[in-house]
CSV table of C-alpha atoms and ligand atoms in Angstrom, one decimal:
chain,number,residue,atom,x,y,z
A,1,ALA,CA,0.0,0.0,0.0
A,2,VAL,CA,1.1,3.6,-0.7
A,3,PRO,CA,1.6,5.5,2.5
A,4,ALA,CA,-0.8,8.3,2.7
A,5,ALA,CA,2.0,10.9,2.8
A,6,GLN,CA,3.0,9.8,-0.7
A,7,ALA,CA,-0.4,10.0,-2.2
A,8,ALA,CA,-0.7,13.8,-2.1
A,9,GLU,CA,-0.9,15.6,-5.4
A,10,LEU,CA,0.0,19.0,-4.0
A,11,ARG,CA,2.2,18.4,-0.9
A,12,PHE,CA,2.5,21.1,1.8
A,13,PRO,CA,5.6,21.7,3.8
A,14,PRO,CA,6.5,19.4,6.6
A,15,GLY,CA,5.2,20.6,9.9
A,16,PHE,CA,2.4,22.6,8.2
A,17,TRP,CA,-0.3,23.6,10.7
A,18,TRP,CA,-3.5,22.0,9.5
A,19,GLY,CA,-6.1,23.7,11.5
A,20,ALA,CA,-9.6,24.9,12.0
A,21,ALA,CA,-10.9,28.2,13.6
A,22,THR,CA,-13.7,29.4,15.8
A,23,ALA,CA,-14.5,32.5,17.9
A,24,ALA,CA,-15.8,32.6,21.5
A,25,TYR,CA,-19.1,34.4,21.1
A,26,GLN,CA,-20.0,32.4,18.0
A,27,ILE,CA,-19.8,29.0,19.7
A,28,GLU,CA,-19.5,29.1,23.5
A,29,GLY,CA,-23.0,30.1,24.7
A,30,ALA,CA,-23.0,30.1,28.6
A,31,VAL,CA,-23.1,33.9,28.5
A,32,ALA,CA,-23.7,34.2,32.3
A,33,ALA,CA,-21.5,31.4,33.5
A,34,ASP,CA,-18.7,31.8,36.0
A,35,GLY,CA,-18.7,35.5,36.2
A,36,ARG,CA,-18.8,36.4,32.5
A,37,THR,CA,-20.1,39.9,32.0
A,38,PRO,CA,-22.1,41.2,29.0
A,39,SER,CA,-20.2,42.1,25.8
A,40,ILE,CA,-21.2,44.5,23.1
A,41,TRP,CA,-22.4,41.5,21.1
A,42,ASP,CA,-24.9,40.5,23.8
A,43,THR,CA,-26.2,44.0,23.8
A,44,PHE,CA,-26.3,44.3,20.0
A,45,ALA,CA,-28.0,40.9,19.5
A,46,ALA,CA,-30.6,41.7,22.1
A,47,THR,CA,-31.5,44.9,20.3
A,48,PRO,CA,-34.5,44.4,17.9
A,49,GLY,CA,-33.6,44.4,14.2
A,50,ARG,CA,-29.8,44.0,14.6
A,51,THR,CA,-29.5,40.3,13.9
A,52,ASP,CA,-31.4,37.9,11.6
A,53,ARG,CA,-34.6,36.7,13.5
A,54,GLY,CA,-33.2,38.3,16.6
A,55,ASP,CA,-30.7,35.4,17.1
A,56,THR,CA,-28.2,35.8,19.9
A,57,GLY,CA,-25.1,33.9,21.1
A,58,GLU,CA,-26.9,32.9,24.4
A,59,ARG,CA,-26.6,29.2,23.7
A,60,ALA,CA,-24.8,29.0,20.3
A,61,ALA,CA,-23.1,25.6,20.0
A,62,ASP,CA,-22.8,25.3,23.8
A,63,HIS,CA,-19.1,24.8,23.4
A,64,TYR,CA,-18.4,26.1,26.9
A,65,HIS,CA,-19.9,22.9,28.2
A,66,ARG,CA,-19.1,20.6,25.3
A,67,TYR,CA,-15.5,21.4,24.6
A,68,PRO,CA,-14.3,17.9,25.5
A,69,GLU,CA,-16.6,16.5,22.8
A,70,ASP,CA,-15.5,19.1,20.4
A,71,ILE,CA,-11.8,18.3,20.9
A,72,GLY,CA,-12.8,14.7,20.2
A,73,LEU,CA,-14.1,15.9,16.8
A,74,MET,CA,-10.8,17.7,16.2
A,75,THR,CA,-9.0,14.4,17.0
A,76,ARG,CA,-11.1,12.5,14.5
A,77,ILE,CA,-10.3,15.1,11.8
A,78,GLY,CA,-6.6,15.0,12.7
A,79,LEU,CA,-6.2,18.7,13.3
A,80,ALA,CA,-2.6,19.8,14.1
A,81,ALA,CA,-3.8,23.2,15.4
A,82,TYR,CA,-6.9,24.8,16.7
A,83,ARG,CA,-7.5,28.6,16.6
A,84,PHE,CA,-10.0,29.8,19.1
A,85,SER,CA,-10.7,33.1,20.8
A,86,ILE,CA,-10.6,34.1,24.4
A,87,ALA,CA,-13.6,36.1,25.6
A,88,TRP,CA,-12.4,39.3,27.3
A,89,PRO,CA,-15.8,39.5,29.2
A,90,ARG,CA,-15.0,36.1,30.8
A,91,VAL,CA,-11.5,37.2,31.9
A,92,ARG,CA,-12.4,40.8,33.0
A,93,ALA,CA,-14.3,40.9,36.3
A,94,ALA,CA,-17.3,43.2,36.6
A,95,GLY,CA,-16.0,46.7,37.5
A,96,GLY,CA,-12.5,45.8,36.4
A,97,GLY,CA,-9.8,43.4,37.6
A,98,ILE,CA,-9.4,39.8,36.7
A,99,ASN,CA,-12.0,37.0,37.0
A,100,PRO,CA,-10.0,33.8,37.7
A,101,ALA,CA,-12.9,31.6,36.8
A,102,GLY,CA,-12.9,32.9,33.3
A,103,LEU,CA,-9.2,32.1,32.9
A,104,ASP,CA,-9.9,28.6,34.4
A,105,PHE,CA,-12.1,27.7,31.4
A,106,TYR,CA,-9.4,28.6,28.9
A,107,GLU,CA,-6.9,26.7,30.9
A,108,ARG,CA,-9.1,23.6,30.8
A,109,LEU,CA,-9.5,24.0,27.1
A,110,VAL,CA,-5.8,24.6,26.4
A,111,ASP,CA,-4.7,21.6,28.6
A,112,ALA,CA,-7.3,19.3,26.9
A,113,LEU,CA,-6.0,20.4,23.5
A,114,LEU,CA,-2.4,19.7,24.5
A,115,ALA,CA,-3.4,16.3,25.9
A,116,ALA,CA,-4.9,15.6,22.4
A,117,GLY,CA,-1.7,16.7,20.7
A,118,ILE,CA,-3.3,19.8,19.1
A,119,ARG,CA,-1.5,23.2,19.2
A,120,PRO,CA,-3.6,26.0,20.8
A,121,VAL,CA,-3.6,29.2,18.7
A,122,ALA,CA,-5.4,31.9,20.8
A,123,THR,CA,-7.0,35.1,19.6
A,124,LEU,CA,-7.3,37.7,22.3
A,125,TYR,CA,-10.0,39.7,20.7
A,126,HIS,CA,-12.6,38.4,18.3
A,127,TRP,CA,-15.1,41.3,18.6
A,128,ASP,CA,-16.5,40.8,22.1
A,129,LEU,CA,-15.7,44.0,23.9
A,130,PRO,CA,-16.9,44.0,27.5
A,131,GLN,CA,-20.0,46.2,27.5
A,132,GLU,CA,-18.7,48.1,30.5
A,133,LEU,CA,-15.8,49.3,28.4
A,134,GLU,CA,-18.1,50.4,25.6
A,135,ASP,CA,-20.0,52.4,28.2
A,136,THR,CA,-16.9,54.5,28.6
A,137,GLY,CA,-16.5,55.0,24.9
A,138,GLY,CA,-15.3,51.6,23.7
A,139,TRP,CA,-12.7,51.7,21.0
A,140,THR,CA,-13.2,55.4,20.5
A,141,ASN,CA,-11.6,55.8,24.0
A,142,ARG,CA,-7.8,55.6,24.0
A,143,ASP,CA,-7.9,54.0,27.5
A,144,THR,CA,-9.4,50.9,26.0
A,145,ALA,CA,-6.0,50.1,24.4
A,146,GLY,CA,-4.4,50.1,27.8
A,147,ARG,CA,-7.1,48.0,29.3
A,148,PHE,CA,-6.5,45.5,26.5
A,149,ALA,CA,-2.8,45.3,27.3
A,150,ASP,CA,-3.7,44.6,30.9
A,151,TYR,CA,-6.0,41.8,29.8
A,152,ALA,CA,-3.3,40.4,27.4
A,153,ALA,CA,-0.8,40.3,30.3
A,154,ALA,CA,-3.2,38.5,32.5
A,155,VAL,CA,-4.0,35.8,29.9
A,156,ALA,CA,-0.4,35.4,29.0
A,157,GLY,CA,0.6,35.1,32.6
A,158,ARG,CA,-1.7,32.1,33.0
A,159,LEU,CA,-1.4,30.5,29.6
A,160,GLY,CA,1.8,31.8,28.0
A,161,ASP,CA,3.7,28.6,28.6
A,162,ARG,CA,1.2,26.5,26.7
A,163,VAL,CA,-0.2,28.6,23.8
A,164,SER,CA,1.7,28.1,20.5
A,165,MET,CA,0.8,31.4,18.9
A,166,TRP,CA,-1.2,34.5,19.9
A,167,ASN,CA,-3.3,36.5,17.6
A,168,THR,CA,-3.8,39.9,19.3
A,169,LEU,CA,-6.9,41.0,17.3
A,170,ASN,CA,-9.1,39.4,14.7
A,171,GLU,CA,-9.9,41.7,11.8
A,172,PRO,CA,-9.6,45.2,13.4
A,173,TRP,CA,-11.1,46.6,10.1
A,174,CYS,CA,-14.4,45.0,11.0
A,175,SER,CA,-14.3,46.2,14.7
A,176,ALA,CA,-13.6,49.7,13.6
A,177,PHE,CA,-15.5,50.2,10.3
A,178,LEU,CA,-18.5,47.8,10.8
A,179,GLY,CA,-18.7,48.5,14.6
A,180,TYR,CA,-18.3,52.3,14.6
A,181,GLY,CA,-18.6,53.2,10.9
A,182,SER,CA,-21.5,51.5,9.2
A,183,GLY,CA,-23.0,50.1,12.4
A,184,GLY,CA,-23.7,46.6,11.0
A,185,HIS,CA,-21.7,45.0,13.8
A,186,ALA,CA,-21.7,45.7,17.5
A,187,PRO,CA,-21.7,48.3,19.1
A,188,GLY,CA,-23.7,49.5,16.0
A,189,ARG,CA,-22.5,53.1,16.0
A,190,ARG,CA,-22.3,55.1,12.8
A,191,GLY,CA,-19.7,57.7,11.8
A,192,HIS,CA,-16.5,57.9,9.7
A,193,ARG,CA,-14.5,60.0,12.2
A,194,GLN,CA,-15.1,57.7,15.1
A,195,ALA,CA,-14.4,54.7,13.0
A,196,LEU,CA,-11.0,56.0,12.0
A,197,THR,CA,-10.3,56.8,15.7
A,198,ALA,CA,-11.4,53.3,16.7
A,199,ALA,CA,-9.0,51.9,14.0
A,200,HIS,CA,-6.1,53.7,15.6
A,201,HIS,CA,-7.0,52.6,19.1
A,202,LEU,CA,-7.3,49.0,17.9
A,203,LEU,CA,-3.8,49.3,16.3
A,204,LEU,CA,-2.5,50.8,19.5
A,205,ALA,CA,-4.1,48.0,21.5
A,206,HIS,CA,-2.4,45.5,19.2
A,207,GLY,CA,1.0,47.1,19.8
A,208,ARG,CA,0.6,47.4,23.5
A,209,ALA,CA,-0.6,43.7,23.7
A,210,VAL,CA,2.5,42.6,21.7
A,211,GLN,CA,4.6,44.3,24.4
A,212,ALA,CA,2.6,42.7,27.2
A,213,LEU,CA,2.8,39.2,25.5
A,214,ARG,CA,6.6,39.5,25.0
A,215,ALA,CA,7.0,40.4,28.7
A,216,ALA,CA,4.7,37.8,30.1
A,217,ALA,CA,5.3,34.9,27.7
A,218,PRO,CA,8.8,35.4,26.2
A,219,GLY,CA,8.9,32.1,24.3
A,220,SER,CA,5.6,32.4,22.5
A,221,GLN,CA,4.9,33.7,19.0
A,222,VAL,CA,2.8,36.7,18.4
A,223,SER,CA,0.7,37.6,15.3
A,224,ILE,CA,-2.5,39.4,14.2
A,225,ALA,CA,-5.3,38.2,11.9
A,226,LEU,CA,-6.3,40.7,9.3
A,227,ASN,CA,-9.2,40.6,6.8
A,228,ALA,CA,-6.9,41.9,4.2
A,229,GLY,CA,-8.3,41.6,0.7
A,230,ALA,CA,-7.3,41.4,-2.9
A,231,VAL,CA,-8.9,44.7,-4.2
A,232,ARG,CA,-9.3,44.8,-8.0
A,233,PRO,CA,-10.4,47.7,-10.1
A,234,VAL,CA,-13.3,46.9,-12.4
A,235,SER,CA,-11.5,48.7,-15.3
A,236,ASP,CA,-8.4,50.8,-15.8
A,237,ALA,CA,-10.4,54.0,-16.1
A,238,PRO,CA,-8.8,56.6,-13.8
A,239,ALA,CA,-11.9,56.8,-11.6
A,240,ASP,CA,-12.1,53.0,-11.1
A,241,LEU,CA,-8.3,52.9,-10.4
A,242,ASP,CA,-8.8,55.6,-7.8
A,243,ALA,CA,-11.7,53.8,-6.2
A,244,ALA,CA,-9.6,50.6,-5.9
A,245,ARG,CA,-6.7,52.6,-4.4
A,246,ARG,CA,-8.9,54.1,-1.8
A,247,ILE,CA,-10.5,50.7,-0.8
A,248,ASP,CA,-7.1,49.0,-0.8
A,249,GLY,CA,-5.8,51.8,1.4
A,250,LEU,CA,-8.6,51.6,4.0
A,251,LEU,CA,-8.9,47.8,4.0
A,252,ASN,CA,-5.3,46.8,3.8
A,253,ARG,CA,-2.7,49.5,4.0
A,254,LEU,CA,-4.3,51.4,6.9
A,255,PHE,CA,-3.4,48.3,9.0
A,256,LEU,CA,-0.4,46.8,7.3
A,257,ASP,CA,1.6,50.0,6.9
A,258,PRO,CA,1.6,51.0,10.6
A,259,ILE,CA,2.4,47.5,11.7
A,260,PHE,CA,5.1,46.7,9.1
A,261,ARG,CA,6.3,50.1,8.1
A,262,GLY,CA,5.7,52.3,11.1
A,263,GLY,CA,3.4,54.8,9.4
A,264,TYR,CA,0.0,55.5,8.1
A,265,PRO,CA,-0.5,55.6,4.3
A,266,ALA,CA,-0.1,59.3,3.2
A,267,ASP,CA,-2.8,59.1,0.5
A,268,ILE,CA,-5.4,57.9,3.0
A,269,GLN,CA,-4.5,60.6,5.5
A,270,ALA,CA,-4.9,63.1,2.7
A,271,ASP,CA,-8.2,61.7,1.5
A,272,THR,CA,-9.7,61.7,5.0
A,273,ALA,CA,-8.4,65.2,6.0
A,274,THR,CA,-11.9,66.7,5.9
A,275,LEU,CA,-13.3,63.9,8.2
A,276,THR,CA,-10.5,63.9,10.8
A,277,ASP,CA,-7.4,65.7,11.8
A,278,TRP,CA,-5.8,62.5,13.0
A,279,SER,CA,-5.0,64.2,16.3
A,280,TYR,CA,-5.7,60.9,18.2
A,281,VAL,CA,-2.4,59.7,16.8
A,282,HIS,CA,0.0,60.6,19.6
A,283,ASP,CA,3.8,60.9,19.5
A,284,GLY,CA,5.3,57.4,20.0
A,285,ASP,CA,2.1,55.5,19.0
A,286,LEU,CA,3.5,54.3,15.7
A,287,ALA,CA,6.6,52.9,17.3
A,288,VAL,CA,4.4,50.9,19.6
A,289,ILE,CA,2.2,49.7,16.8
A,290,ALA,CA,5.3,48.6,14.7
A,291,ALA,CA,6.6,46.3,17.5
A,292,PRO,CA,7.8,43.3,15.5
A,293,VAL,CA,5.5,40.4,15.2
A,294,ASP,CA,6.5,36.8,14.4
A,295,ALA,CA,3.9,36.2,11.7
A,296,LEU,CA,1.0,37.6,9.8
A,297,GLY,CA,-2.5,36.0,9.8
A,298,VAL,CA,-4.8,36.5,6.9
A,299,ASN,CA,-8.5,35.7,6.8
A,300,TYR,CA,-9.6,35.3,3.2
A,301,TYR,CA,-13.0,34.8,1.7
A,302,GLN,CA,-13.4,36.6,-1.6
A,303,PRO,CA,-11.7,39.4,-3.7
A,304,ASP,CA,-13.3,42.8,-4.0
A,305,LEU,CA,-14.0,44.2,-7.5
A,306,VAL,CA,-14.5,47.9,-7.2
A,307,GLY,CA,-15.0,51.0,-9.3
A,308,ALA,CA,-16.5,54.4,-9.3
A,309,ALA,CA,-20.3,54.5,-8.8
A,310,PRO,CA,-22.4,56.0,-11.6
A,311,ALA,CA,-22.6,59.8,-11.2
A,312,GLY,CA,-25.2,60.8,-8.5
A,313,ARG,CA,-25.3,57.3,-6.8
A,314,VAL,CA,-24.4,57.7,-3.2
A,315,ASP,CA,-23.7,54.8,-0.8
A,316,ALA,CA,-24.7,56.5,2.4
A,317,GLY,CA,-24.2,53.4,4.5
A,318,THR,CA,-20.7,52.6,3.4
A,319,PRO,CA,-18.2,51.5,6.1
A,320,TYR,CA,-15.4,53.2,4.1
A,321,PRO,CA,-14.6,56.8,4.9
A,322,THR,CA,-14.8,58.6,1.5
A,323,GLY,CA,-16.4,55.5,0.0
A,324,GLU,CA,-19.8,57.0,-0.8
A,325,ASP,CA,-18.9,57.2,-4.5
A,326,VAL,CA,-17.5,53.6,-4.7
A,327,ALA,CA,-19.4,50.7,-6.2
A,328,PHE,CA,-18.7,47.1,-5.3
A,329,HIS,CA,-19.3,44.8,-8.3
A,330,PRO,CA,-20.3,41.2,-8.2
A,331,THR,CA,-17.6,39.0,-9.6
A,332,PRO,CA,-18.9,36.9,-12.5
A,333,GLY,CA,-19.2,33.2,-11.6
A,334,PRO,CA,-20.3,31.1,-8.7
A,335,THR,CA,-21.0,32.4,-5.2
A,336,THR,CA,-21.4,30.9,-1.7
A,337,GLY,CA,-24.4,30.9,0.5
A,338,MET,CA,-23.4,34.4,1.6
A,339,GLY,CA,-23.5,35.6,-2.0
A,340,TRP,CA,-19.7,36.0,-1.8
A,341,SER,CA,-17.8,35.2,-5.1
A,342,ILE,CA,-15.7,32.1,-5.2
A,343,ASP,CA,-12.3,33.2,-6.6
A,344,PRO,CA,-9.3,31.5,-5.1
A,345,THR,CA,-6.9,33.6,-7.3
A,346,GLY,CA,-7.5,36.4,-4.7
A,347,LEU,CA,-5.9,34.3,-2.0
A,348,ARG,CA,-2.8,33.6,-4.1
A,349,ASP,CA,-2.5,37.3,-5.2
A,350,LEU,CA,-2.9,38.5,-1.6
A,351,LEU,CA,-0.2,36.2,-0.3
A,352,LEU,CA,2.1,37.3,-3.1
A,353,ARG,CA,1.3,40.9,-2.4
A,354,PHE,CA,2.2,40.7,1.3
A,355,ARG,CA,5.6,39.2,0.4
A,356,ARG,CA,6.3,41.8,-2.3
A,357,ASP,CA,5.2,44.9,-0.2
A,358,TYR,CA,5.8,43.9,3.4
A,359,GLY,CA,8.6,41.4,3.3
A,360,ASP,CA,9.3,37.7,3.7
A,361,LEU,CA,7.5,37.0,7.0
A,362,PRO,CA,5.9,33.7,8.0
A,363,VAL,CA,2.2,33.8,7.1
A,364,TYR,CA,-0.8,31.8,8.2
A,365,VAL,CA,-4.2,31.6,6.6
A,366,THR,CA,-6.1,32.1,9.8
A,367,GLU,CA,-9.5,31.8,8.2
A,368,ASN,CA,-10.9,30.5,4.9
A,369,GLY,CA,-14.1,28.8,4.2
A,370,ALA,CA,-17.7,29.1,2.9
A,371,SER,CA,-21.3,29.0,4.1
A,372,PHE,CA,-23.8,26.8,2.4
A,373,PRO,CA,-27.3,25.7,3.6
A,374,ASP,CA,-26.2,22.2,4.7
A,375,GLU,CA,-28.7,19.7,6.1
A,376,VAL,CA,-28.4,16.3,7.6
A,377,GLY,CA,-29.7,13.7,5.2
A,378,PRO,CA,-32.0,10.8,6.0
A,379,ASP,CA,-28.9,8.6,6.0
A,380,GLY,CA,-27.3,10.8,8.7
A,381,ARG,CA,-24.8,12.2,6.2
A,382,VAL,CA,-24.2,15.9,5.4
A,383,ALA,CA,-23.2,16.2,1.8
A,384,ASP,CA,-21.5,19.5,1.2
A,385,PRO,CA,-19.7,19.1,-2.2
A,386,ASP,CA,-19.6,22.9,-2.7
A,387,ARG,CA,-17.6,23.4,0.5
A,388,VAL,CA,-15.2,20.6,-0.5
A,389,ALA,CA,-14.7,22.3,-3.9
A,390,TYR,CA,-14.2,25.7,-2.2
A,391,LEU,CA,-11.6,24.4,0.2
A,392,ARG,CA,-9.8,22.3,-2.4
A,393,ALA,CA,-9.5,25.3,-4.8
A,394,HIS,CA,-8.3,27.6,-2.0
A,395,LEU,CA,-5.7,25.1,-0.7
A,396,ALA,CA,-4.5,24.8,-4.3
A,397,ALA,CA,-4.2,28.6,-4.5
A,398,ALA,CA,-2.3,28.6,-1.2
A,399,HIS,CA,0.0,25.9,-2.6
A,400,GLU,CA,0.7,28.1,-5.7
A,401,ALA,CA,1.8,30.9,-3.3
A,402,ILE,CA,4.1,28.5,-1.5
A,403,ALA,CA,5.6,27.4,-4.8
A,404,ALA,CA,6.2,31.1,-5.6
A,405,GLY,CA,8.2,31.5,-2.4
A,406,VAL,CA,5.6,32.6,0.2
A,407,ASP,CA,6.5,31.3,3.7
A,408,LEU,CA,3.0,29.9,4.4
A,409,ARG,CA,3.1,27.9,7.6
A,410,GLY,CA,-0.5,26.9,8.2
A,411,TYR,CA,-4.1,27.0,7.2
A,412,PHE,CA,-7.2,27.2,9.4
A,413,VAL,CA,-10.6,26.3,8.0
A,414,TRP,CA,-13.4,28.7,9.0
A,415,SER,CA,-15.1,27.0,10.8
A,416,LEU,CA,-14.8,23.9,12.9
A,417,LEU,CA,-18.5,24.1,13.9
A,418,ASP,CA,-21.6,25.8,12.5
A,419,ASN,CA,-22.0,28.8,14.7
A,420,PHE,CA,-23.6,32.3,15.3
A,421,GLU,CA,-22.7,34.2,12.1
A,422,TRP,CA,-22.9,37.6,13.7
A,423,ALA,CA,-25.6,39.8,12.1
A,424,TYR,CA,-26.8,36.7,10.1
A,425,GLY,CA,-27.4,34.7,13.3
A,426,TYR,CA,-27.8,31.0,12.8
A,427,SER,CA,-29.1,31.4,9.2
A,428,LYS,CA,-25.6,30.7,7.8
A,429,ARG,CA,-23.6,27.5,8.3
A,430,PHE,CA,-19.8,27.8,7.9
A,431,GLY,CA,-18.8,24.6,9.8
A,432,ILE,CA,-17.2,21.4,8.5
A,433,VAL,CA,-19.1,20.0,11.4
A,434,HIS,CA,-22.9,20.4,11.4
A,435,VAL,CA,-24.6,21.5,14.6
A,436,ASP,CA,-28.3,20.8,15.3
A,437,TYR,CA,-29.2,23.8,17.5
A,438,ASP,CA,-32.2,22.0,19.1
A,439,THR,CA,-30.3,18.9,20.2
A,440,GLN,CA,-26.7,20.2,20.1
A,441,VAL,CA,-25.8,17.0,18.1
A,442,ARG,CA,-22.7,17.4,16.0
A,443,THR,CA,-22.3,15.6,12.7
A,444,LEU,CA,-19.1,15.6,10.6
A,445,LYS,CA,-20.0,16.9,7.1
A,446,ASP,CA,-18.4,15.3,4.1
A,447,SER,CA,-15.9,18.3,4.1
A,448,ALA,CA,-14.7,17.2,7.5
A,449,HIS,CA,-14.0,13.7,6.2
A,450,TRP,CA,-12.3,15.1,3.1
A,451,TYR,CA,-10.2,17.5,5.3
A,452,ARG,CA,-9.2,14.5,7.4
A,453,ASP,CA,-7.8,12.8,4.3
A,454,VAL,CA,-6.0,16.0,3.2
A,455,ILE,CA,-4.3,16.2,6.6
A,456,ALA,CA,-3.4,12.5,6.6
A,457,ALA,CA,-1.9,12.9,3.1
A,458,GLY,CA,-0.1,16.1,3.9
A,459,GLY,CA,-1.7,17.8,0.9
A,460,LEU,CA,-4.4,17.5,-1.7
A,461,PRO,CA,-5.1,14.0,-2.9
A,462,HIS,CA,-5.9,13.1,-6.4
A,463,ARG,CA,-9.5,13.8,-7.3
B,1,GBH,C1,-14.8,36.6,9.4
B,1,GBH,O1,-15.1,37.9,9.0
B,1,GBH,C2,-14.9,36.5,10.9
B,1,GBH,O2,-13.6,36.6,11.4
B,1,GBH,C3,-15.6,35.4,11.4
B,1,GBH,O3,-16.0,35.6,12.7
B,1,GBH,C4,-16.9,35.2,10.5
B,1,GBH,O4,-17.7,34.2,11.0
B,1,GBH,C5,-16.4,34.8,9.2
B,1,GBH,O5,-15.5,35.7,8.6
B,1,GBH,C6,-17.5,34.6,8.1
B,1,GBH,O6,-18.2,35.7,7.9
B,1,GBH,O7,-18.5,46.0,3.6
B,1,GBH,O8,-20.3,45.8,5.2
B,1,GBH,O9,-20.4,44.7,3.1
B,1,GBH,C7,-15.7,38.1,7.7
B,1,GBH,C8,-15.1,39.2,7.0
B,1,GBH,C9,-15.3,41.3,6.0
B,1,GBH,C10,-16.9,39.6,5.5
B,1,GBH,C11,-16.3,42.4,5.5
B,1,GBH,C12,-17.9,40.7,5.0
B,1,GBH,C13,-18.1,42.9,3.9
B,1,GBH,C14,-18.7,43.8,4.9
B,1,GBH,N1,-16.0,40.2,6.5
B,1,GBH,N2,-17.2,41.9,4.5
B,1,GBH,S1,-19.5,45.2,4.1
């Protein structure tokens, strides 16, 4: 018999971190357990009209109580690494200070992962700001960055000897521009100036957390997960090229330039000069933000095809400051259950762009996946061929980037479990494991079985 490792068509590097990802509020439930305080997502989801059908994360996939079973699923799939997030509102006590019972949960989780031979990759902030901190201004308040560093130090003090890699923030673009700009995410506030302010305080929080993690957990690796995108102009007409420049600037360079080059992009500062004077950027902030990281995480779903909107058409609800005259075009071709285009060339291009513009740093695909309306069939099977095709095509694109010299060290499927898809509630299923929200029964989808074979082979098998 041919050993599985030799059967791979596209082989990935030895030691590659084959993983899956989740986030606390999307799976844990148990929102009042063991001293957890409310987060902005509890408040937002409880506000009528904010989430699909009024869904909340109150029960979600009940992972808080079922984590041993879920680690059993990871073992069946053969995961080498598991990316989860730590809920700040579990770790921060009401009124401030540390809630040890919250840390206890993550210690149980991390120890159970290690006992199963799975590397823990922990994200410190996946959008669940303690509501008490929002009540003092949230990410528009500079103090929140300092509170985040205190929290990072407390978590690293407890778990720093056991976590393989830290992600400070998940997708700060979403926290700033959906949370404080367009208002589609918690806390649901609207305004370009405050969104730009929040983006800076999130970056400052990242930099301060890197310092805190280095001090408390000197041996561990530190990274950040960005929803960077491949932004493509719809034509090479000057107005379309300018729209693409601006969206690339706000989605990608606004975060990458401070972290990897120590400065904000001058074109974006000029574009937004009528919205903000950038006075919230204090002397010394950029040096903090540029504290070296060990790797970059990228969450990739689809490319963005952008151009100038037809004259007179105004997108008043855009999350992008100065983006009112920008149109987002559907990419021709198939889409996922979110309506997002399926185009793996965007992942390859993005990985190559990082290397070209920001240097040869280790990179992880910290999220990639697709939602489809999966159901358990009468035979107990969940057939999700569209997800298998999506994952296969994106792994092949990642492999192309590796072949072109990108130092890609791991890949995390979004998501391990069906979960609370933010404003979409439970109407969208991203898991490779199906969750029945009435019974909490988990069923491995075909994609989970397929992924197990990929991991066992060390790459993509022949079709
Ligand atoms: C990720 O974000 C999240 O990290 C994860 O929690 C989530 O479950 C997963 O992806 C699936 O959604 O300009 O207002 O039209 C998703 C990244 C970036 C997708 C912004 C939607 C367009 C928002 N998102 N994008 S808007």
